[in-house]
Amino acid sequence: MTADIGPILEFLPCPTPTAWVANACEPGRLAVLLADHRNLELKAAQSAQALMWRYGMGRPAAKGEYHYRLLNKLSRLAREELRHFEQVVAIMAQRGIVHPQLSASRYAAGLREEVRASEPGRLVDTLLTAAIIEARSCERFASLVPVLDEELAGFYQSLLKSESRHFKDYLRLAEDICSREEVEDRLSVLLACEQKLIESPDDEFRFHSGPLRQTRSIK
């Protein structure tokens, strides 16, 4: 069954540039794509665990049962991200792809620059940023499906359902601790930043990069 990513397309400020998809299809680029995807799945699991420790275990972010819901949601999400990590590693092994550790793209760091420093704004912005990253990942999977080989296309198609659920989970956690108006105000700031990061040229190809500035050697 094909996942419906309509809500994600409505949520994000822009689609993936066609130039980025073309970059992904260039010879030798697949190894970079898979290696960076592998790294992102592991980082997503680690980020979920970090939120659990910071807000669910040590300092409950809100009174009542909110921190229990946060722990439950994020523990499930972390397990799924680790499973995706394992799947990407298996695909790389099957294809004999050995790639050195890659430098991170400017994408996540650029979004984090907009996160407020004081609580509870910091938690709200962190959750909304995570929702945006999950939504963009899902949209990128959908963008790649038509241009990849059958095996990889099927794999990325299979990820759409879970990634779209992660996006919604993070949004709901943010909406539980602040008003809808605050969520909308913060999303307008964060999504504007996200659009600039996605549409502006990059010097290195990454899963969340913008289109390459010009033809460069693969790094």
C-alpha atoms as a printed R data frame, in Angstrom:
    type eleno elety resid chain resno      x      y       z
1   ATOM     1    CA   MET     A     1  0.000  0.000   0.000
2   ATOM     2    CA   THR     A     2  1.373  3.407  -0.970
3   ATOM     3    CA   ALA     A     3  1.654  5.834   1.930
4   ATOM     4    CA   ASP     A     4 -0.242  9.090   1.651
5   ATOM     5    CA   ILE     A     5  2.293 11.891   2.056
6   ATOM     6    CA   GLY     A     6 -0.200 14.598   1.140
7   ATOM     7    CA   PRO     A     7 -0.155 16.051   4.692
8   ATOM     8    CA   ILE     A     8  3.637 16.242   4.564
9   ATOM     9    CA   LEU     A     9  3.611 18.015   1.207
10  ATOM    10    CA   GLU     A    10  1.125 20.513   2.641
11  ATOM    11    CA   PHE     A    11  3.216 20.963   5.779
12  ATOM    12    CA   LEU     A    12  6.591 21.581   4.148
13  ATOM    13    CA   PRO     A    13  7.238 25.018   2.601
14  ATOM    14    CA   CYS     A    14  8.668 23.653  -0.662
15  ATOM    15    CA   PRO     A    15  9.369 20.415  -2.535
16  ATOM    16    CA   THR     A    16 12.833 18.965  -2.996
17  ATOM    17    CA   PRO     A    17 14.495 20.822  -5.899
18  ATOM    18    CA   THR     A    18 14.639 18.735  -9.055
19  ATOM    19    CA   ALA     A    19 18.331 19.640  -9.272
20  ATOM    20    CA   TRP     A    20 18.972 17.742  -6.026
21  ATOM    21    CA   VAL     A    21 17.228 14.649  -7.417
22  ATOM    22    CA   ALA     A    22 19.417 14.953 -10.523
23  ATOM    23    CA   ASN     A    23 22.491 15.190  -8.284
24  ATOM    24    CA   ALA     A    24 21.413 11.979  -6.540
25  ATOM    25    CA   CYS     A    25 21.382 10.165  -9.878
26  ATOM    26    CA   GLU     A    26 24.936 11.114 -10.839
27  ATOM    27    CA   PRO     A    27 27.505  8.284 -11.082
28  ATOM    28    CA   GLY     A    28 29.048  7.404  -7.742
29  ATOM    29    CA   ARG     A    29 26.517  9.400  -5.747
30  ATOM    30    CA   LEU     A    30 24.619  6.394  -4.385
31  ATOM    31    CA   ALA     A    31 27.370  5.531  -1.895
32  ATOM    32    CA   VAL     A    32 27.204  9.030  -0.419
33  ATOM    33    CA   LEU     A    33 23.407  8.946  -0.309
34  ATOM    34    CA   LEU     A    34 23.296  5.643   1.561
35  ATOM    35    CA   ALA     A    35 26.176  6.501   3.908
36  ATOM    36    CA   ASP     A    36 24.558  9.794   4.886
37  ATOM    37    CA   HIS     A    37 21.153  8.157   5.246
38  ATOM    38    CA   ARG     A    38 22.738  5.567   7.538
39  ATOM    39    CA   ASN     A    39 24.211  8.354   9.667
40  ATOM    40    CA   LEU     A    40 20.920 10.236   9.842
41  ATOM    41    CA   GLU     A    41 18.984  7.207  11.085
42  ATOM    42    CA   LEU     A    42 21.481  6.709  13.890
43  ATOM    43    CA   LYS     A    43 21.426 10.415  14.773
44  ATOM    44    CA   ALA     A    44 17.619 10.375  14.836
45  ATOM    45    CA   ALA     A    45 17.656  7.522  17.340
46  ATOM    46    CA   GLN     A    46 20.275  9.285  19.452
47  ATOM    47    CA   SER     A    47 18.323 12.553  19.389
48  ATOM    48    CA   ALA     A    48 15.162 10.793  20.560
49  ATOM    49    CA   GLN     A    49 17.082  9.171  23.402
50  ATOM    50    CA   ALA     A    50 18.633 12.510  24.367
51  ATOM    51    CA   LEU     A    51 15.161 14.048  24.631
52  ATOM    52    CA   MET     A    52 14.049 11.131  26.787
53  ATOM    53    CA   TRP     A    53 16.920 11.683  29.214
54  ATOM    54    CA   ARG     A    54 16.569 15.446  29.323
55  ATOM    55    CA   TYR     A    55 12.804 15.801  29.564
56  ATOM    56    CA   GLY     A    56 11.359 12.424  30.500
57  ATOM    57    CA   MET     A    57 13.811 11.067  33.049
58  ATOM    58    CA   GLY     A    58 15.397 14.025  34.788
59  ATOM    59    CA   ARG     A    59 13.219 17.118  34.434
60  ATOM    60    CA   PRO     A    60  9.598 16.474  33.435
61  ATOM    61    CA   ALA     A    61  8.733 19.109  30.861
62  ATOM    62    CA   ALA     A    62  5.191 19.532  32.125
63  ATOM    63    CA   LYS     A    63  3.052 18.496  35.045
64  ATOM    64    CA   GLY     A    64  0.860 15.421  34.953
65  ATOM    65    CA   GLU     A    65  1.540 12.542  32.614
66  ATOM    66    CA   TYR     A    66  3.122 14.424  29.730
67  ATOM    67    CA   HIS     A    67  6.628 13.123  30.366
68  ATOM    68    CA   TYR     A    68  5.318  9.533  30.366
69  ATOM    69    CA   ARG     A    69  3.771 10.079  26.942
70  ATOM    70    CA   LEU     A    70  7.034 11.613  25.771
71  ATOM    71    CA   LEU     A    71  8.999  8.592  26.986
72  ATOM    72    CA   ASN     A    72  6.611  6.169  25.324
73  ATOM    73    CA   LYS     A    73  6.551  7.960  21.972
74  ATOM    74    CA   LEU     A    74 10.275  8.588  21.784
75  ATOM    75    CA   SER     A    75 11.316  5.103  22.868
76  ATOM    76    CA   ARG     A    76  9.241  3.605  20.057
77  ATOM    77    CA   LEU     A    77 10.584  6.134  17.602
78  ATOM    78    CA   ALA     A    78 14.196  5.451  18.621
79  ATOM    79    CA   ARG     A    79 13.718  1.703  18.097
80  ATOM    80    CA   GLU     A    80 12.298  2.286  14.627
81  ATOM    81    CA   GLU     A    81 15.138  4.614  13.681
82  ATOM    82    CA   LEU     A    82 17.677  2.016  14.803
83  ATOM    83    CA   ARG     A    83 15.885 -0.603  12.743
84  ATOM    84    CA   HIS     A    84 16.118  1.670   9.698
85  ATOM    85    CA   PHE     A    85 19.807  2.171  10.466
86  ATOM    86    CA   GLU     A    86 20.288 -1.592  10.440
87  ATOM    87    CA   GLN     A    87 18.435 -1.893   7.147
88  ATOM    88    CA   VAL     A    88 20.591  0.725   5.444
89  ATOM    89    CA   VAL     A    89 23.755 -0.921   6.786
90  ATOM    90    CA   ALA     A    90 22.548 -4.271   5.378
91  ATOM    91    CA   ILE     A    91 21.891 -2.732   1.952
92  ATOM    92    CA   MET     A    92 25.341 -1.173   1.913
93  ATOM    93    CA   ALA     A    93 26.922 -4.493   2.869
94  ATOM    94    CA   GLN     A    94 25.010 -6.381   0.187
95  ATOM    95    CA   ARG     A    95 26.209 -3.916  -2.428
96  ATOM    96    CA   GLY     A    96 29.774 -3.833  -1.198
97  ATOM    97    CA   ILE     A    97 29.549 -0.138  -0.387
98  ATOM    98    CA   VAL     A    98 32.232  0.972   2.041
99  ATOM    99    CA   HIS     A    99 32.265  4.701   2.588
100 ATOM   100    CA   PRO     A   100 34.174  6.705   5.184
101 ATOM   101    CA   GLN     A   101 32.361  8.765   7.760
102 ATOM   102    CA   LEU     A   102 30.862 11.846   6.159
103 ATOM   103    CA   SER     A   103 30.758 15.360   7.506
104 ATOM   104    CA   ALA     A   104 27.280 16.494   8.479
105 ATOM   105    CA   SER     A   105 25.345 18.784   6.187
106 ATOM   106    CA   ARG     A   106 24.428 22.308   7.301
107 ATOM   107    CA   TYR     A   107 20.729 21.373   7.386
108 ATOM   108    CA   ALA     A   108 20.123 20.231  10.971
109 ATOM   109    CA   ALA     A   109 22.618 22.722  12.407
110 ATOM   110    CA   GLY     A   110 20.908 25.521  10.503
111 ATOM   111    CA   LEU     A   111 17.548 24.607  11.985
112 ATOM   112    CA   ARG     A   112 18.979 24.320  15.500
113 ATOM   113    CA   GLU     A   113 20.215 27.898  15.280
114 ATOM   114    CA   GLU     A   114 16.571 28.993  15.432
115 ATOM   115    CA   VAL     A   115 15.786 27.026  18.612
116 ATOM   116    CA   ARG     A   116 15.100 29.240  21.623
117 ATOM   117    CA   ALA     A   117 17.448 28.960  24.589
118 ATOM   118    CA   SER     A   118 14.998 29.075  27.500
119 ATOM   119    CA   GLU     A   119 12.366 26.533  28.505
120 ATOM   120    CA   PRO     A   120  9.705 25.574  27.633
121 ATOM   121    CA   GLY     A   121 10.420 27.285  24.306
122 ATOM   122    CA   ARG     A   122 13.550 25.211  23.824
123 ATOM   123    CA   LEU     A   123 11.607 21.948  24.074
124 ATOM   124    CA   VAL     A   124  8.811 23.195  21.820
125 ATOM   125    CA   ASP     A   125 11.260 24.320  19.143
126 ATOM   126    CA   THR     A   126 13.295 21.113  19.419
127 ATOM   127    CA   LEU     A   127 10.180 19.003  18.902
128 ATOM   128    CA   LEU     A   128  9.027 21.137  15.964
129 ATOM   129    CA   THR     A   129 12.483 20.977  14.410
130 ATOM   130    CA   ALA     A   130 12.421 17.187  14.729
131 ATOM   131    CA   ALA     A   131  8.994 17.122  13.065
132 ATOM   132    CA   ILE     A   132 10.321 19.192  10.150
133 ATOM   133    CA   ILE     A   133 13.356 16.932   9.711
134 ATOM   134    CA   GLU     A   134 11.192 13.804   9.740
135 ATOM   135    CA   ALA     A   135  8.783 15.355   7.254
136 ATOM   136    CA   ARG     A   136 11.608 16.365   4.906
137 ATOM   137    CA   SER     A   137 13.138 12.899   5.134
138 ATOM   138    CA   CYS     A   138  9.813 11.399   4.138
139 ATOM   139    CA   GLU     A   139  9.446 13.824   1.240
140 ATOM   140    CA   ARG     A   140 12.983 13.001   0.087
141 ATOM   141    CA   PHE     A   141 12.219  9.277   0.165
142 ATOM   142    CA   ALA     A   142  9.217  9.908  -2.083
143 ATOM   143    CA   SER     A   143 11.326 12.066  -4.415
144 ATOM   144    CA   LEU     A   144 13.907  9.298  -4.760
145 ATOM   145    CA   VAL     A   145 11.527  6.380  -5.379
146 ATOM   146    CA   PRO     A   146 10.981  7.116  -9.118
147 ATOM   147    CA   VAL     A   147 14.716  7.394  -9.904
148 ATOM   148    CA   LEU     A   148 16.248  4.520  -7.919
149 ATOM   149    CA   ASP     A   149 16.620  0.870  -8.843
150 ATOM   150    CA   GLU     A   150 13.775 -1.469  -7.931
151 ATOM   151    CA   GLU     A   151 15.271 -2.734  -4.671
152 ATOM   152    CA   LEU     A   152 16.119  0.691  -3.276
153 ATOM   153    CA   ALA     A   153 12.878  2.207  -4.526
154 ATOM   154    CA   GLY     A   154 10.960 -0.487  -2.644
155 ATOM   155    CA   PHE     A   155 12.986  0.149   0.497
156 ATOM   156    CA   TYR     A   156 12.393  3.889   0.467
157 ATOM   157    CA   GLN     A   157  8.729  3.343  -0.298
158 ATOM   158    CA   SER     A   158  8.518  1.118   2.783
159 ATOM   159    CA   LEU     A   159  9.925  3.901   4.978
160 ATOM   160    CA   LEU     A   160  7.298  6.461   4.037
161 ATOM   161    CA   LYS     A   161  4.633  5.216   6.466
162 ATOM   162    CA   SER     A   162  6.830  5.196   9.563
163 ATOM   163    CA   GLU     A   163  8.533  8.490   8.764
164 ATOM   164    CA   SER     A   164  5.200 10.208   8.247
165 ATOM   165    CA   ARG     A   165  4.104  8.870  11.638
166 ATOM   166    CA   HIS     A   166  7.252 10.233  13.300
167 ATOM   167    CA   PHE     A   167  6.503 13.673  11.893
168 ATOM   168    CA   LYS     A   168  3.026 13.591  13.433
169 ATOM   169    CA   ASP     A   169  4.287 12.266  16.782
170 ATOM   170    CA   TYR     A   170  6.706 15.154  17.215
171 ATOM   171    CA   LEU     A   171  4.051 17.684  16.265
172 ATOM   172    CA   ARG     A   172  1.583 16.271  18.791
173 ATOM   173    CA   LEU     A   173  4.173 16.333  21.563
174 ATOM   174    CA   ALA     A   174  4.822 20.018  20.833
175 ATOM   175    CA   GLU     A   175  1.105 20.823  20.666
176 ATOM   176    CA   ASP     A   176  0.603 19.202  24.080
177 ATOM   177    CA   ILE     A   177  2.717 21.799  25.878
178 ATOM   178    CA   CYS     A   178  1.858 25.083  24.206
179 ATOM   179    CA   SER     A   179 -0.963 26.834  22.390
180 ATOM   180    CA   ARG     A   180 -1.782 26.280  18.737
181 ATOM   181    CA   GLU     A   181 -0.909 29.922  18.122
182 ATOM   182    CA   GLU     A   182  2.589 29.439  19.504
183 ATOM   183    CA   VAL     A   183  3.067 26.299  17.404
184 ATOM   184    CA   GLU     A   184  2.000 28.165  14.273
185 ATOM   185    CA   ASP     A   185  4.213 31.157  15.077
186 ATOM   186    CA   ARG     A   186  7.269 28.999  15.682
187 ATOM   187    CA   LEU     A   187  6.600 26.834  12.652
188 ATOM   188    CA   SER     A   188  6.505 29.899  10.435
189 ATOM   189    CA   VAL     A   189 10.025 30.804  11.603
190 ATOM   190    CA   LEU     A   190 11.432 27.287  11.424
191 ATOM   191    CA   LEU     A   191  9.862 26.432   8.064
192 ATOM   192    CA   ALA     A   192 11.149 29.651   6.506
193 ATOM   193    CA   CYS     A   193 14.638 28.663   7.648
194 ATOM   194    CA   GLU     A   194 14.123 25.140   6.311
195 ATOM   195    CA   GLN     A   195 13.144 26.407   2.882
196 ATOM   196    CA   LYS     A   196 16.318 28.477   2.607
197 ATOM   197    CA   LEU     A   197 18.439 25.475   3.584
198 ATOM   198    CA   ILE     A   198 16.721 23.153   1.099
199 ATOM   199    CA   GLU     A   199 16.666 25.532  -1.861
200 ATOM   200    CA   SER     A   200 20.041 27.250  -1.530
201 ATOM   201    CA   PRO     A   201 23.096 25.674  -3.211
202 ATOM   202    CA   ASP     A   202 25.467 23.392  -1.324
203 ATOM   203    CA   ASP     A   203 29.086 22.500  -1.938
204 ATOM   204    CA   GLU     A   204 28.660 18.858  -0.882
205 ATOM   205    CA   PHE     A   205 25.890 16.389  -1.656
206 ATOM   206    CA   ARG     A   206 24.060 15.041   1.379
207 ATOM   207    CA   PHE     A   207 20.669 13.523   2.068
208 ATOM   208    CA   HIS     A   208 19.368 16.862   3.362
209 ATOM   209    CA   SER     A   209 21.545 19.178   1.298
210 ATOM   210    CA   GLY     A   210 20.422 21.729  -1.213
211 ATOM   211    CA   PRO     A   211 21.299 21.207  -4.879
212 ATOM   212    CA   LEU     A   212 25.011 21.241  -5.625
213 ATOM   213    CA   ARG     A   213 26.424 24.651  -6.474
214 ATOM   214    CA   GLN     A   214 28.346 23.256  -9.412
215 ATOM   215    CA   THR     A   215 29.850 19.982 -10.566
216 ATOM   216    CA   ARG     A   216 32.365 18.844  -7.993
217 ATOM   217    CA   SER     A   217 34.250 15.683  -7.216
218 ATOM   218    CA   ILE     A   218 32.346 13.311  -4.957
219 ATOM   219    CA   LYS     A   219 33.480 13.598  -1.334
